[in-house]
Amino acid sequence: MKLCICGLGYIGLPTAAMFAANGIEVHGVDVNSQVVERINQGKIHIVEPGLADVVQKCVDNKLLCASDKPCFADCFIICVPTPFKNDNHEPDISFVETAAESIAPFLRKGNTIILESTSPVGTTDRVAEIIKIKRPDLKIASESSNDCEIYLAYCPERVLPGKIMEELIKNDRVIGGINEISAQKATAIYKNFVKGDILQTDAKTAEMSKLTENAFRDVNIAFANELSLICDKLNINVWKLIELANHHPRVNILNPGPGVGGHCIAVDPWFIVSKTPELAKLIHMARNINDGKSEWVEKQVKEAVEKLNNKEPKIACLGLAFKPDIDDLRESPSLKITFDLSREFPSAVVAVEPNICNLPESLKLCGVKLVSLEEALVADVVVLLVDHQEFKTIKPVFSDKQVLIDTRGIWN
Ligand code: SAJ
C-alpha cells in the first residue's frame, strides 16, 4: 500500500511517520518548500517528543519522502489547516478544497480519501462535490449506496500536543464514512497502527464529534474560569474549592487559568457557533468567558500597578506558551497578556519562558526583555501565567511590597 498525505504539520507529519514506521510507503506533500527539504533530510520542523527519531529512520529506510505535489497512491489523507476566514470566526476550508483539487488528477478506482483536518460539519461532503466535478469518470462515494469506486471518510485526530506519538497509537478513533463501505476502508487503513478502538459512524457525526470534544473541554474550563472570578470576589481559593468538589464521584471540573489558547480548543467551538448561531448559546458563552478571563487578568495587573504608586514599576510575566512544558506560543493567552501589558506599560515588562531562546518580534518591538526566573522574581508585580515544570518545582517568597498574581494556582 502507498499513502499520500497532504499537509505535513503538527498532525500530518506525525501521522505520516507513524504509517511509515509500520512499513507503509508514505509520500508527504507540503506547500512550504523549506518543510519539504527538511523532511527529505530526515529532519523535522516542529517540536514533538519522539518524532525526530522516527522521521529520521523512515527517511533513511526510504519509506517516507516529501514533495510539493501529490502522486498516485492507494489512499490520500488530508491534514491541512482550517483557520478562521475573518474576525467573525467563520471557518476557512479553502486549504481543504485546494488539497482535494490537487489530489483529483491522481485518483484511480479503489482509492480511499480521508479527511483529518478539524472541519465544520459538511466539509467531507464538500470534498466529495469537488472530486465529482474534477473526476466525472469516477463513481465517488455517496450517502445513498455502497456502490462506488472512490471511498471517502472523515477521521479526526484526537492527540494532545506533547504526547502525539503515544496518543496516535493508543487513543480510540472515530471514523465517519460518507457510506458504510468508506468507513470500513478507512478503518482498515488506521488499523495499521491504532491500538485503541475504532468507532465507525457517518461523516457528519464524526465531524461534529471532533468539534464536540473540544467544545466540551472549553465549556468545562469556562465553568472553572467563571468560578475563579466568583471566588476572587468571595475571597475563596478556587483551586482548593475545585479539588474538594472533584472528590464527588460525578464531578470533574478542570482548572481556571489566564484564558484558553492553542489551535484547537479556542478555535473549534466557533465552528459549531458559526453553523448554528441561534442554538449554540452555551458554547458561544464559554468562548466569551474564556477570552474575557485574559482581560480580567490584565485588569488585575493594572490595578496592582496603580496601587504601587511607583513611577518605574517592573512587571514580570512568567510563561508565554499556551500551556505547560511546550514551546508553542500559538494563540497563547499568556503571550497576549504580556503583549497588552507591554503596550500599557512601555519598558516595564520582562518575561520568562524556559522553552524558547528568543522572544517573538511583537514583544521585542514593545521593549519586553527575556530574563532569568531569578531576575523576574524581584519585580514589583509578578504574574504567573503558565504552570511550567520550572515554576512548579519552586516556592518563592515575596516581600510585602511585591504583588503576586497567580493565574494557575501553583504558588497560592
Ligand atoms: N487549559 C486550562 N485549564 C485546564 C486545561 C487546559 O485553562 O484545566 C487551557 C490550557 O492552558 C491551554 C488550553 O486550555 O491554553 C488548551 O490546552 P489543552 O491541553 O486542553 O488542549 P490542546 O489544545 O493542547 O489539545 C486539545 C485536546 N482536546 C481535548 O482534550 C478534548 C486534544 O486531544 C485534541 O487532539 C486537540 O485539542 C486538537 O487537535 O483538537
Tab-separated table of C-alpha atoms and ligand atoms in Angstrom:
chain	number	residue	atom	x	y	z
A	1	MET	CA	0.000	0.000	0.000
A	2	LYS	CA	1.136	3.552	-0.703
A	3	LEU	CA	-0.158	6.636	1.107
A	4	CYS	CA	-0.148	10.272	0.054
A	5	ILE	CA	-0.542	12.681	2.995
A	6	CYS	CA	-1.323	16.333	2.213
A	7	GLY	CA	-0.111	18.754	4.897
A	8	LEU	CA	2.976	17.907	6.983
A	9	GLY	CA	2.288	19.981	10.086
A	10	TYR	CA	1.575	19.104	13.720
A	11	ILE	CA	-0.753	16.237	12.713
A	12	GLY	CA	0.227	15.322	9.147
A	13	LEU	CA	3.910	14.712	9.869
A	14	PRO	CA	3.448	12.501	12.971
A	15	THR	CA	0.719	10.560	11.103
A	16	ALA	CA	2.968	10.135	8.050
A	17	ALA	CA	5.836	8.995	10.297
A	18	MET	CA	3.598	6.541	12.152
A	19	PHE	CA	2.384	4.865	8.938
A	20	ALA	CA	5.935	4.749	7.549
A	21	ALA	CA	7.254	3.284	10.814
A	22	ASN	CA	4.719	0.495	10.285
A	23	GLY	CA	6.178	-0.387	6.909
A	24	ILE	CA	3.870	1.632	4.636
A	25	GLU	CA	5.361	3.755	1.879
A	26	VAL	CA	4.361	7.392	2.513
A	27	HIS	CA	4.599	10.344	0.150
A	28	GLY	CA	4.090	13.559	2.123
A	29	VAL	CA	3.022	16.816	0.477
A	30	ASP	CA	3.528	20.350	1.779
A	31	VAL	CA	3.296	23.761	0.124
A	32	ASN	CA	6.261	25.017	2.157
A	33	SER	CA	9.463	24.137	0.282
A	34	GLN	CA	11.613	24.504	3.416
A	35	VAL	CA	9.470	21.921	5.213
A	36	VAL	CA	9.789	19.543	2.243
A	37	GLU	CA	13.564	19.993	2.149
A	38	ARG	CA	13.977	19.452	5.887
A	39	ILE	CA	11.907	16.276	5.925
A	40	ASN	CA	13.811	14.853	2.958
A	41	GLN	CA	16.983	15.404	5.006
A	42	GLY	CA	15.383	13.317	7.768
A	43	LYS	CA	14.839	16.381	9.979
A	44	ILE	CA	11.664	17.894	11.435
A	45	HIS	CA	10.353	21.468	11.660
A	46	ILE	CA	8.128	21.135	14.754
A	47	VAL	CA	8.814	20.294	18.387
A	48	GLU	CA	7.233	16.985	19.374
A	49	PRO	CA	8.860	14.429	21.671
A	50	GLY	CA	9.836	11.186	19.921
A	51	LEU	CA	9.018	12.409	16.382
A	52	ALA	CA	12.518	13.324	15.157
A	53	ASP	CA	13.929	9.811	15.570
A	54	VAL	CA	11.026	8.141	13.775
A	55	VAL	CA	11.191	10.600	10.845
A	56	GLN	CA	14.960	10.144	10.535
A	57	LYS	CA	14.654	6.335	10.449
A	58	CYS	CA	11.747	6.323	7.966
A	59	VAL	CA	13.503	8.721	5.591
A	60	ASP	CA	16.708	6.629	5.816
A	61	ASN	CA	14.690	3.471	5.057
A	62	LYS	CA	13.072	5.229	2.065
A	63	LEU	CA	9.579	4.715	3.498
A	64	LEU	CA	8.951	8.450	3.894
A	65	CYS	CA	9.641	11.256	1.437
A	66	ALA	CA	8.211	14.733	0.930
A	67	SER	CA	7.335	16.817	-2.116
A	68	ASP	CA	5.285	19.854	-3.087
A	69	LYS	CA	2.981	17.714	-5.257
A	70	PRO	CA	0.758	14.667	-4.693
A	71	CYS	CA	1.392	11.398	-6.528
A	72	PHE	CA	-0.541	8.222	-7.388
A	73	ALA	CA	-1.323	6.267	-4.223
A	74	ASP	CA	-3.870	3.872	-2.711
A	75	CYS	CA	-5.019	6.255	-0.020
A	76	PHE	CA	-4.943	10.055	0.325
A	77	ILE	CA	-5.082	11.701	3.763
A	78	ILE	CA	-5.765	15.435	4.052
A	79	CYS	CA	-4.257	17.122	7.155
A	80	VAL	CA	-4.222	20.803	6.190
A	81	PRO	CA	-5.188	23.737	8.447
A	82	THR	CA	-8.729	25.098	8.765
A	83	PRO	CA	-8.224	28.606	10.186
A	84	PHE	CA	-10.745	31.441	10.535
A	85	LYS	CA	-11.727	33.475	7.494
A	86	ASN	CA	-12.206	36.723	9.388
A	87	ASP	CA	-12.783	38.306	12.805
A	88	ASN	CA	-16.287	36.790	12.879
A	89	HIS	CA	-14.738	33.353	13.454
A	90	GLU	CA	-16.104	31.918	10.195
A	91	PRO	CA	-14.188	28.743	9.252
A	92	ASP	CA	-11.976	28.904	6.184
A	93	ILE	CA	-11.968	25.492	4.464
A	94	SER	CA	-10.114	26.720	1.371
A	95	PHE	CA	-6.966	24.705	2.198
A	96	VAL	CA	-9.080	21.529	2.318
A	97	GLU	CA	-10.690	22.470	-1.000
A	98	THR	CA	-7.304	23.140	-2.609
A	99	ALA	CA	-5.920	19.835	-1.294
A	100	ALA	CA	-8.952	17.968	-2.719
A	101	GLU	CA	-8.435	19.660	-6.096
A	102	SER	CA	-4.731	18.805	-6.055
A	103	ILE	CA	-5.248	15.068	-5.484
A	104	ALA	CA	-8.100	14.721	-8.024
A	105	PRO	CA	-5.831	14.090	-11.075
A	106	PHE	CA	-4.076	11.252	-9.198
A	107	LEU	CA	-7.200	9.301	-8.216
A	108	ARG	CA	-7.771	5.779	-9.520
A	109	LYS	CA	-10.549	3.218	-8.989
A	110	GLY	CA	-10.423	1.704	-5.487
A	111	ASN	CA	-8.676	4.686	-3.832
A	112	THR	CA	-9.698	5.986	-0.396
A	113	ILE	CA	-9.677	9.659	0.595
A	114	ILE	CA	-9.587	10.517	4.308
A	115	LEU	CA	-10.070	13.999	5.722
A	116	GLU	CA	-8.377	14.544	9.113
A	117	SER	CA	-8.437	18.351	9.341
A	118	THR	CA	-10.763	19.692	12.049
A	119	SER	CA	-13.675	20.825	9.920
A	120	PRO	CA	-17.151	22.323	10.120
A	121	VAL	CA	-19.971	19.834	9.602
A	122	GLY	CA	-20.447	19.222	5.873
A	123	THR	CA	-16.806	19.555	4.804
A	124	THR	CA	-16.427	15.872	3.844
A	125	ASP	CA	-19.481	16.290	1.591
A	126	ARG	CA	-17.781	19.338	0.090
A	127	VAL	CA	-14.676	17.225	-0.701
A	128	ALA	CA	-16.965	14.704	-2.430
A	129	GLU	CA	-18.507	17.503	-4.533
A	130	ILE	CA	-15.086	18.787	-5.622
A	131	ILE	CA	-13.891	15.326	-6.623
A	132	LYS	CA	-17.151	14.669	-8.507
A	133	ILE	CA	-16.662	17.838	-10.541
A	134	LYS	CA	-12.969	17.199	-11.240
A	135	ARG	CA	-13.350	13.483	-11.963
A	136	PRO	CA	-16.713	12.763	-13.629
A	137	ASP	CA	-15.172	9.477	-14.851
A	138	LEU	CA	-15.101	8.032	-11.312
A	139	LYS	CA	-18.011	6.935	-9.105
A	140	ILE	CA	-17.455	8.831	-5.820
A	141	ALA	CA	-18.891	7.553	-2.531
A	142	SER	CA	-22.380	8.876	-1.816
A	143	GLU	CA	-24.667	8.503	1.191
A	144	SER	CA	-27.304	6.515	-0.653
A	145	SER	CA	-25.279	3.465	-1.699
A	146	ASN	CA	-22.153	1.401	-1.144
A	147	ASP	CA	-21.636	1.086	-4.885
A	148	CYS	CA	-18.651	3.380	-5.560
A	149	GLU	CA	-15.094	3.477	-6.919
A	150	ILE	CA	-13.652	6.163	-4.623
A	151	TYR	CA	-14.193	5.811	-0.861
A	152	LEU	CA	-14.344	8.902	1.315
A	153	ALA	CA	-14.279	9.226	5.122
A	154	TYR	CA	-13.686	11.732	7.903
A	155	CYS	CA	-11.286	10.673	10.631
A	156	PRO	CA	-10.392	13.415	13.120
A	157	GLU	CA	-7.189	13.353	15.144
A	158	ARG	CA	-7.505	13.463	18.940
A	159	VAL	CA	-3.885	13.680	20.035
A	160	LEU	CA	-2.552	16.036	22.676
A	161	PRO	CA	0.464	18.111	21.573
A	162	GLY	CA	3.445	16.874	23.578
A	163	LYS	CA	2.102	13.297	23.622
A	164	ILE	CA	1.278	12.863	19.953
A	165	MET	CA	3.402	9.780	19.225
A	166	GLU	CA	1.947	7.896	22.193
A	167	GLU	CA	-1.662	9.032	21.734
A	168	LEU	CA	-1.719	8.328	17.982
A	169	ILE	CA	-1.343	4.651	18.807
A	170	LYS	CA	-3.395	4.266	21.954
A	171	ASN	CA	-6.365	6.653	21.578
A	172	ASP	CA	-9.708	5.403	20.282
A	173	ARG	CA	-10.674	6.901	16.914
A	174	VAL	CA	-13.951	7.913	15.360
A	175	ILE	CA	-14.245	7.221	11.632
A	176	GLY	CA	-17.171	8.619	9.684
A	177	GLY	CA	-17.701	7.302	6.201
A	178	ILE	CA	-19.757	9.015	3.516
A	179	ASN	CA	-21.184	5.488	3.223
A	180	GLU	CA	-20.605	2.302	5.202
A	181	ILE	CA	-18.018	0.821	2.875
A	182	SER	CA	-15.932	4.021	3.084
A	183	ALA	CA	-15.867	3.773	6.894
A	184	GLN	CA	-14.705	0.164	6.586
A	185	LYS	CA	-11.953	1.021	4.075
A	186	ALA	CA	-10.659	3.876	6.265
A	187	THR	CA	-10.777	1.664	9.370
A	188	ALA	CA	-8.595	-0.953	7.668
A	189	ILE	CA	-6.009	1.752	6.925
A	190	TYR	CA	-5.777	3.105	10.511
A	191	LYS	CA	-5.653	-0.446	11.898
A	192	ASN	CA	-2.050	-0.440	10.673
A	193	PHE	CA	-1.003	1.361	13.854
A	194	VAL	CA	-4.038	2.292	16.024
A	195	LYS	CA	-4.319	0.038	19.085
A	196	GLY	CA	-7.368	1.847	20.533
A	197	ASP	CA	-10.927	1.069	19.425
A	198	ILE	CA	-12.031	2.346	16.037
A	199	LEU	CA	-15.629	3.537	16.166
A	200	GLN	CA	-17.464	3.761	12.870
A	201	THR	CA	-20.181	6.290	12.104
A	202	ASP	CA	-21.259	8.628	9.290
A	203	ALA	CA	-19.121	11.577	8.159
A	204	LYS	CA	-21.304	14.352	9.639
A	205	THR	CA	-21.454	12.720	13.078
A	206	ALA	CA	-17.672	12.246	13.035
A	207	GLU	CA	-17.133	15.924	12.104
A	208	MET	CA	-19.460	17.014	14.900
A	209	SER	CA	-17.836	14.606	17.353
A	210	LYS	CA	-14.422	16.259	16.911
A	211	LEU	CA	-15.909	19.712	17.497
A	212	THR	CA	-17.949	18.445	20.447
A	213	GLU	CA	-14.915	17.001	22.240
A	214	ASN	CA	-13.064	20.307	22.149
A	215	ALA	CA	-16.171	22.396	22.886
A	216	PHE	CA	-16.848	20.194	25.922
A	217	ARG	CA	-13.375	20.945	27.289
A	218	ASP	CA	-13.830	24.661	26.530
A	219	VAL	CA	-17.164	24.772	28.394
A	220	ASN	CA	-15.641	22.938	31.370
A	221	ILE	CA	-12.698	25.383	31.518
A	222	ALA	CA	-15.138	28.313	31.169
A	223	PHE	CA	-17.021	26.979	34.186
A	224	ALA	CA	-13.721	26.896	36.115
A	225	ASN	CA	-12.824	30.398	34.927
A	226	GLU	CA	-16.225	31.752	35.944
A	227	LEU	CA	-15.807	30.111	39.358
A	228	SER	CA	-12.390	31.791	39.664
A	229	LEU	CA	-13.989	35.237	39.317
A	230	ILE	CA	-16.726	34.404	41.816
A	231	CYS	CA	-14.163	33.007	44.281
A	232	ASP	CA	-11.961	36.065	43.898
A	233	LYS	CA	-14.917	38.219	44.920
A	234	LEU	CA	-15.772	35.948	47.862
A	235	ASN	CA	-12.139	35.505	48.931
A	236	ILE	CA	-12.106	31.725	48.421
A	237	ASN	CA	-9.183	29.768	46.943
A	238	VAL	CA	-10.723	28.425	43.716
A	239	TRP	CA	-8.158	25.624	43.267
A	240	LYS	CA	-8.827	24.258	46.750
A	241	LEU	CA	-12.553	24.578	46.081
A	242	ILE	CA	-12.326	22.617	42.803
A	243	GLU	CA	-10.162	19.967	44.411
A	244	LEU	CA	-12.815	19.448	47.076
A	245	ALA	CA	-15.723	19.462	44.621
A	246	ASN	CA	-13.914	16.934	42.405
A	247	HIS	CA	-13.968	14.447	45.271
A	248	HIS	CA	-17.637	13.980	44.426
A	249	PRO	CA	-17.762	10.806	42.279
A	250	ARG	CA	-19.638	12.530	39.454
A	251	VAL	CA	-17.906	15.942	39.402
A	252	ASN	CA	-14.800	16.651	37.304
A	253	ILE	CA	-14.083	20.367	36.943
A	254	LEU	CA	-10.967	21.473	35.036
A	255	ASN	CA	-8.653	24.264	36.175
A	256	PRO	CA	-9.006	28.003	35.714
A	257	GLY	CA	-6.175	29.878	34.030
A	258	PRO	CA	-5.442	33.110	32.145
A	259	GLY	CA	-7.690	32.057	29.241
A	260	VAL	CA	-7.647	29.239	26.706
A	261	GLY	CA	-5.083	29.019	23.919
A	262	GLY	CA	-3.734	26.766	21.189
A	263	HIS	CA	-5.142	25.969	17.777
A	264	CYS	CA	-7.909	23.632	18.867
A	265	ILE	CA	-9.941	24.337	21.995
A	266	ALA	CA	-10.041	28.095	21.407
A	267	VAL	CA	-10.966	27.600	17.739
A	268	ASP	CA	-13.157	24.530	17.184
A	269	PRO	CA	-16.188	25.625	19.265
A	270	TRP	CA	-16.567	28.560	16.850
A	271	PHE	CA	-17.160	26.053	14.010
A	272	ILE	CA	-20.298	24.956	15.855
A	273	VAL	CA	-21.323	28.526	16.708
A	274	SER	CA	-20.933	29.761	13.134
A	275	LYS	CA	-23.079	26.895	11.773
A	276	THR	CA	-25.934	27.232	14.289
A	277	PRO	CA	-25.536	30.644	15.983
A	278	GLU	CA	-29.081	30.789	17.330
A	279	LEU	CA	-28.726	27.404	19.063
A	280	ALA	CA	-25.117	27.229	20.279
A	281	LYS	CA	-25.662	29.622	23.197
A	282	LEU	CA	-23.702	27.870	25.935
A	283	ILE	CA	-20.805	27.079	23.599
A	284	HIS	CA	-20.659	30.720	22.483
A	285	MET	CA	-20.825	31.987	26.046
A	286	ALA	CA	-17.973	29.663	27.085
A	287	ARG	CA	-15.762	31.147	24.357
A	288	ASN	CA	-16.529	34.658	25.603
A	289	ILE	CA	-15.887	33.723	29.238
A	290	ASN	CA	-12.520	32.161	28.421
A	291	ASP	CA	-11.436	35.115	26.271
A	292	GLY	CA	-12.734	37.500	28.934
A	293	LYS	CA	-10.526	35.838	31.548
A	294	SER	CA	-7.379	37.221	29.843
A	295	GLU	CA	-8.816	40.751	30.042
A	296	TRP	CA	-9.637	40.210	33.713
A	297	VAL	CA	-6.015	39.210	34.426
A	298	GLU	CA	-4.768	42.330	32.628
A	299	LYS	CA	-7.139	44.437	34.745
A	300	GLN	CA	-5.800	42.821	37.918
A	301	VAL	CA	-2.246	43.744	36.901
A	302	LYS	CA	-3.208	47.322	36.063
A	303	GLU	CA	-4.921	47.759	39.431
A	304	ALA	CA	-1.880	46.322	41.218
A	305	VAL	CA	0.448	48.709	39.384
A	306	GLU	CA	-1.769	51.714	40.207
A	307	LYS	CA	-1.715	50.805	43.888
A	308	LEU	CA	2.090	50.625	43.864
A	309	ASN	CA	2.409	54.336	43.262
A	310	ASN	CA	5.779	53.684	41.660
A	311	LYS	CA	6.824	55.747	38.613
A	312	GLU	CA	9.009	52.938	37.265
A	313	PRO	CA	7.226	49.699	38.123
A	314	LYS	CA	8.632	46.369	36.945
A	315	ILE	CA	6.180	43.688	35.818
A	316	ALA	CA	7.331	40.104	35.287
A	317	CYS	CA	5.257	37.721	33.130
A	318	LEU	CA	6.117	34.096	33.835
A	319	GLY	CA	5.381	31.830	30.867
A	320	LEU	CA	4.420	32.689	27.294
A	321	ALA	CA	3.477	29.280	25.849
A	322	PHE	CA	-0.206	28.345	25.511
A	323	LYS	CA	0.181	25.522	28.003
A	324	PRO	CA	2.852	23.954	30.250
A	325	ASP	CA	6.154	22.474	29.110
A	326	ILE	CA	5.908	23.236	25.401
A	327	ASP	CA	7.457	25.939	23.204
A	328	ASP	CA	4.236	26.606	21.271
A	329	LEU	CA	3.140	30.254	21.513
A	330	ARG	CA	0.266	29.964	19.012
A	331	GLU	CA	-2.949	31.649	20.186
A	332	SER	CA	-1.427	31.884	23.637
A	333	PRO	CA	-3.371	33.939	26.193
A	334	SER	CA	-0.110	34.457	28.127
A	335	LEU	CA	1.546	35.954	25.068
A	336	LYS	CA	-1.447	38.257	24.521
A	337	ILE	CA	-1.482	39.374	28.147
A	338	THR	CA	2.276	40.073	28.071
A	339	PHE	CA	1.898	41.985	24.811
A	340	ASP	CA	-1.043	44.090	26.052
A	341	LEU	CA	0.773	44.896	29.316
A	342	SER	CA	3.907	45.943	27.445
A	343	ARG	CA	1.807	48.388	25.391
A	344	GLU	CA	0.194	49.765	28.545
A	345	PHE	CA	3.469	49.972	30.496
A	346	PRO	CA	6.297	50.587	27.994
A	347	SER	CA	9.744	49.307	29.143
A	348	ALA	CA	8.264	47.906	32.343
A	349	VAL	CA	7.690	44.282	31.297
A	350	VAL	CA	10.103	41.358	31.485
A	351	ALA	CA	9.205	37.780	30.524
A	352	VAL	CA	10.419	34.309	31.451
A	353	GLU	CA	9.841	31.424	29.056
A	354	PRO	CA	12.130	28.441	29.723
A	355	ASN	CA	11.176	26.741	26.439
A	356	ILE	CA	12.314	29.433	23.990
A	357	CYS	CA	15.637	31.226	23.337
A	358	ASN	CA	14.253	34.230	21.501
A	359	LEU	CA	11.236	36.441	22.131
A	360	PRO	CA	8.730	36.889	19.304
A	361	GLU	CA	9.298	40.101	17.323
A	362	SER	CA	5.989	41.612	18.551
A	363	LEU	CA	7.237	41.551	22.164
A	364	LYS	CA	10.757	42.736	21.294
A	365	LEU	CA	9.296	45.742	19.481
A	366	CYS	CA	7.370	46.648	22.634
A	367	GLY	CA	10.561	46.596	24.712
A	368	VAL	CA	9.905	43.303	26.533
A	369	LYS	CA	13.093	41.547	27.740
A	370	LEU	CA	13.550	37.789	28.118
A	371	VAL	CA	15.123	37.310	31.560
A	372	SER	CA	16.003	34.545	34.000
A	373	LEU	CA	13.463	33.374	36.578
A	374	GLU	CA	15.699	34.732	39.342
A	375	GLU	CA	15.707	38.203	37.804
A	376	ALA	CA	11.938	38.136	37.266
A	377	LEU	CA	11.080	37.155	40.820
A	378	VAL	CA	12.211	40.540	42.189
A	379	ALA	CA	9.758	42.528	40.018
A	380	ASP	CA	7.092	44.669	41.703
A	381	VAL	CA	4.269	42.694	40.119
A	382	VAL	CA	4.844	39.029	39.280
A	383	VAL	CA	2.225	37.460	37.002
A	384	LEU	CA	2.362	33.680	36.844
A	385	LEU	CA	0.792	32.715	33.524
A	386	VAL	CA	1.864	29.131	32.707
A	387	ASP	CA	2.393	26.222	35.105
A	388	HIS	CA	5.703	25.118	33.568
A	389	GLN	CA	7.695	22.489	35.469
A	390	GLU	CA	10.427	25.082	36.199
A	391	PHE	CA	7.894	27.193	38.117
A	392	LYS	CA	6.037	24.354	39.801
A	393	THR	CA	9.153	22.993	41.457
A	394	ILE	CA	9.918	26.201	43.409
A	395	LYS	CA	8.033	28.094	46.088
A	396	PRO	CA	9.338	31.692	46.009
A	397	VAL	CA	8.902	34.061	48.919
A	398	PHE	CA	7.784	37.592	48.051
A	399	SER	CA	8.250	40.776	50.081
A	400	ASP	CA	5.265	42.772	51.405
A	401	LYS	CA	5.832	45.347	48.682
A	402	GLN	CA	5.566	42.838	45.842
A	403	VAL	CA	2.291	41.649	44.322
A	404	LEU	CA	1.824	38.098	43.023
A	405	ILE	CA	-0.954	37.388	40.521
A	406	ASP	CA	-1.017	33.614	40.198
A	407	THR	CA	-3.372	32.629	37.381
A	408	ARG	CA	-2.570	28.905	37.724
A	409	GLY	CA	-2.812	28.488	41.472
A	410	ILE	CA	0.620	26.923	41.964
A	411	TRP	CA	2.108	29.452	44.422
A	412	ASN	CA	-1.098	30.392	46.241
B	1	SAJ	N1	-6.470	24.716	29.973
B	1	SAJ	C1	-6.957	25.347	31.104
B	1	SAJ	N2	-7.385	24.574	32.146
B	1	SAJ	C2	-7.339	23.212	32.100
B	1	SAJ	C3	-6.853	22.579	30.945
B	1	SAJ	C4	-6.432	23.361	29.887
B	1	SAJ	O1	-7.003	26.585	31.183
B	1	SAJ	O2	-7.732	22.591	33.103
B	1	SAJ	C5	-6.004	25.535	28.837
B	1	SAJ	C6	-4.525	25.326	28.527
B	1	SAJ	O3	-3.726	26.124	29.336
B	1	SAJ	C7	-4.473	25.729	27.063
B	1	SAJ	C8	-5.844	25.321	26.520
B	1	SAJ	O4	-6.652	25.091	27.653
B	1	SAJ	O5	-4.338	27.128	26.927
B	1	SAJ	C9	-5.846	24.085	25.651
B	1	SAJ	O6	-4.972	23.084	26.164
B	1	SAJ	P1	-5.394	21.559	26.307
B	1	SAJ	O7	-4.277	20.809	26.909
B	1	SAJ	O8	-6.699	21.450	26.974
B	1	SAJ	O9	-5.686	21.075	24.815
B	1	SAJ	P2	-4.878	21.162	23.402
B	1	SAJ	O10	-5.406	22.355	22.667
B	1	SAJ	O11	-3.426	21.017	23.537
B	1	SAJ	O12	-5.420	19.797	22.712
B	1	SAJ	C10	-6.823	19.592	22.567
B	1	SAJ	C11	-7.177	18.170	23.069
B	1	SAJ	N3	-8.625	18.025	23.134
B	1	SAJ	C12	-9.246	17.541	24.252
B	1	SAJ	O13	-8.652	17.234	25.247
B	1	SAJ	C13	-10.735	17.388	24.166
B	1	SAJ	C14	-6.576	17.127	22.115
B	1	SAJ	O14	-6.959	15.819	22.497
B	1	SAJ	C15	-7.020	17.414	20.674
B	1	SAJ	O15	-6.479	16.473	19.758
B	1	SAJ	C16	-6.531	18.797	20.298
B	1	SAJ	O16	-7.158	19.743	21.192
B	1	SAJ	C17	-6.905	19.059	18.862
B	1	SAJ	O17	-6.004	18.988	17.996
B	1	SAJ	O18	-8.081	19.276	18.561
